[in-house]
Short mmCIF file of N, CA and C in Angstrom, two decimals:
data_model
loop_
_atom_site.label_atom_id
_atom_site.label_comp_id
_atom_site.label_asym_id
_atom_site.label_seq_id
_atom_site.Cartn_x
_atom_site.Cartn_y
_atom_site.Cartn_z
N UNK A 1 111.80 88.67 104.57
CA UNK A 1 110.71 88.28 103.67
C UNK A 1 109.22 88.80 104.30
N UNK A 2 109.21 88.84 105.61
CA UNK A 2 107.95 89.25 106.22
C UNK A 2 107.50 90.59 105.86
N UNK A 3 108.58 91.55 105.85
CA UNK A 3 108.35 92.86 105.52
C UNK A 3 107.76 93.02 104.06
N UNK A 4 108.36 92.24 103.10
CA UNK A 4 107.84 92.30 101.71
C UNK A 4 106.41 91.76 101.64
N UNK A 5 106.12 90.77 102.23
CA UNK A 5 104.89 90.18 102.49
C UNK A 5 103.77 91.28 102.89
N UNK A 6 104.09 91.88 104.06
CA UNK A 6 103.35 92.92 104.55
C UNK A 6 103.18 94.09 103.63
N UNK A 7 104.07 94.53 102.94
CA UNK A 7 104.02 95.62 102.08
C UNK A 7 103.16 95.23 100.78
N UNK A 8 103.26 93.94 100.34
CA UNK A 8 102.57 93.57 99.31
C UNK A 8 101.05 93.44 99.50
N UNK A 9 100.83 93.07 100.79
CA UNK A 9 99.41 92.90 101.39
C UNK A 9 98.82 94.32 101.43
N UNK A 10 99.65 95.28 102.03
CA UNK A 10 99.09 96.57 102.18
C UNK A 10 98.84 97.19 100.85
N UNK A 11 99.70 97.03 99.82
CA UNK A 11 99.53 97.61 98.46
C UNK A 11 98.24 97.08 97.97
N UNK A 12 98.14 95.72 98.07
CA UNK A 12 96.79 95.20 97.49
C UNK A 12 95.67 95.70 98.14
N UNK A 13 95.56 95.88 99.51
CA UNK A 13 94.52 96.52 100.24
C UNK A 13 94.32 97.88 99.68
N UNK A 14 95.36 98.68 99.49
CA UNK A 14 95.22 99.99 99.01
C UNK A 14 94.61 100.05 97.63
N UNK A 15 94.96 99.15 96.81
CA UNK A 15 94.55 99.06 95.55
C UNK A 15 93.01 98.80 95.39
N UNK A 16 92.61 97.84 96.24
CA UNK A 16 91.26 97.47 96.39
C UNK A 16 90.35 98.69 96.86
N UNK A 17 90.90 99.35 97.83
CA UNK A 17 90.14 100.55 98.52
C UNK A 17 90.12 101.66 97.37
N UNK A 18 91.07 101.93 96.63
CA UNK A 18 91.14 102.89 95.63
C UNK A 18 90.02 102.55 94.66
N UNK A 19 89.89 101.20 94.13
CA UNK A 19 88.95 100.90 93.13
C UNK A 19 87.54 101.21 93.73
N UNK A 20 87.27 101.05 94.98
CA UNK A 20 85.96 101.32 95.57
C UNK A 20 85.77 102.85 95.58
N UNK A 21 86.77 103.57 96.04
CA UNK A 21 86.74 104.95 96.20
C UNK A 21 86.41 105.71 94.69
N UNK A 22 87.00 105.23 93.66
CA UNK A 22 86.77 105.67 92.44
C UNK A 22 85.30 105.65 92.03
N UNK A 23 84.46 104.77 92.57
CA UNK A 23 83.08 104.60 92.11
C UNK A 23 82.24 105.82 92.92
N UNK A 24 82.94 106.41 93.94
CA UNK A 24 82.23 107.58 94.55
C UNK A 24 82.23 108.83 93.81
N UNK A 25 81.23 109.58 93.89
CA UNK A 25 81.21 110.82 93.29
C UNK A 25 82.35 111.73 93.92
N UNK A 26 83.10 112.44 92.99
CA UNK A 26 84.34 113.26 93.69
C UNK A 26 83.93 114.46 94.53
N UNK A 27 82.63 114.88 94.30
CA UNK A 27 82.08 115.88 95.19
C UNK A 27 81.61 115.41 96.53
N UNK A 28 81.61 114.20 96.82
CA UNK A 28 81.17 113.56 98.03
C UNK A 28 82.04 113.85 99.20
N UNK A 29 81.44 114.08 100.35
CA UNK A 29 82.31 114.33 101.62
C UNK A 29 83.18 112.95 101.86
N UNK A 30 82.57 111.91 101.71
CA UNK A 30 83.14 110.59 102.01
C UNK A 30 84.45 110.53 101.06
N UNK A 31 84.23 110.83 99.70
CA UNK A 31 85.32 110.74 98.85
C UNK A 31 86.53 111.51 99.15
N UNK A 32 86.21 112.87 99.51
CA UNK A 32 87.28 113.78 100.04
C UNK A 32 88.02 113.19 101.26
N UNK A 33 87.14 112.85 102.22
CA UNK A 33 87.86 112.39 103.43
C UNK A 33 88.68 111.13 103.18
N UNK A 34 88.29 110.14 102.53
CA UNK A 34 88.99 109.01 102.09
C UNK A 34 90.33 109.35 101.28
N UNK A 35 90.01 110.37 100.42
CA UNK A 35 91.24 110.69 99.54
C UNK A 35 92.25 111.49 100.49
N UNK A 36 91.88 112.32 101.42
CA UNK A 36 92.78 112.86 102.21
C UNK A 36 93.73 111.77 103.14
N UNK A 37 92.82 110.89 103.65
CA UNK A 37 93.46 109.74 104.53
C UNK A 37 94.31 108.85 103.64
N UNK A 38 93.98 108.71 102.37
CA UNK A 38 94.89 107.84 101.62
C UNK A 38 96.14 108.54 101.19
N UNK A 39 96.08 109.89 101.02
CA UNK A 39 97.29 110.57 100.78
C UNK A 39 98.15 110.58 101.98
N UNK A 40 97.65 110.73 103.13
CA UNK A 40 98.40 110.67 104.44
C UNK A 40 99.10 109.33 104.51
N UNK A 41 98.39 108.23 104.23
CA UNK A 41 99.09 106.89 104.25
C UNK A 41 100.10 106.72 103.27
N UNK A 42 99.87 107.26 102.16
CA UNK A 42 100.81 107.17 101.10
C UNK A 42 102.13 107.89 101.37
N UNK A 43 102.07 108.93 101.81
CA UNK A 43 103.23 109.72 102.41
C UNK A 43 104.03 108.98 103.54
N UNK A 44 103.09 108.47 104.51
CA UNK A 44 103.78 107.76 105.47
C UNK A 44 104.53 106.54 105.07
N UNK A 45 103.87 105.74 104.04
CA UNK A 45 104.54 104.66 103.48
C UNK A 45 105.76 104.87 102.78
N UNK A 46 105.74 105.96 101.85
CA UNK A 46 106.79 106.41 101.22
C UNK A 46 107.96 106.80 102.10
N UNK A 47 107.69 107.49 103.27
CA UNK A 47 108.72 107.94 104.07
C UNK A 47 109.40 106.65 104.83
N UNK A 48 108.51 105.75 105.22
CA UNK A 48 109.01 104.54 105.78
C UNK A 48 109.87 103.70 104.89
N UNK A 49 109.50 103.52 103.65
CA UNK A 49 110.26 102.78 102.68
C UNK A 49 111.51 103.43 102.44
N UNK A 50 111.53 104.84 102.29
CA UNK A 50 112.79 105.60 102.06
C UNK A 50 113.71 105.45 103.23
N UNK A 51 113.20 105.41 104.38
CA UNK A 51 114.05 105.37 105.60
C UNK A 51 114.66 103.95 105.63
N UNK A 52 113.88 102.82 105.15
CA UNK A 52 114.37 101.51 105.14
C UNK A 52 115.46 101.35 104.03
N UNK A 53 115.31 102.09 103.08
CA UNK A 53 116.30 102.03 101.93
C UNK A 53 117.67 102.71 102.23
N UNK A 54 117.61 103.76 103.22
CA UNK A 54 118.74 104.64 103.59
C UNK A 54 119.50 103.72 104.61
N UNK A 55 118.99 102.77 105.19
CA UNK A 55 119.70 102.09 106.27
C UNK A 55 120.88 101.39 105.72
#
């Protein structure tokens, strides 16, 4: 259950962060940097979850 709670909390945090980033202009350097970081985190989480499901 702890992994599910962690994943849910992480998901909510990412959702809140995405809401803030959506308010930034897309041409902003901050926006691009955060978007690149978010994509990296998304891929990492996707791979981790996939590995957990394959076990």
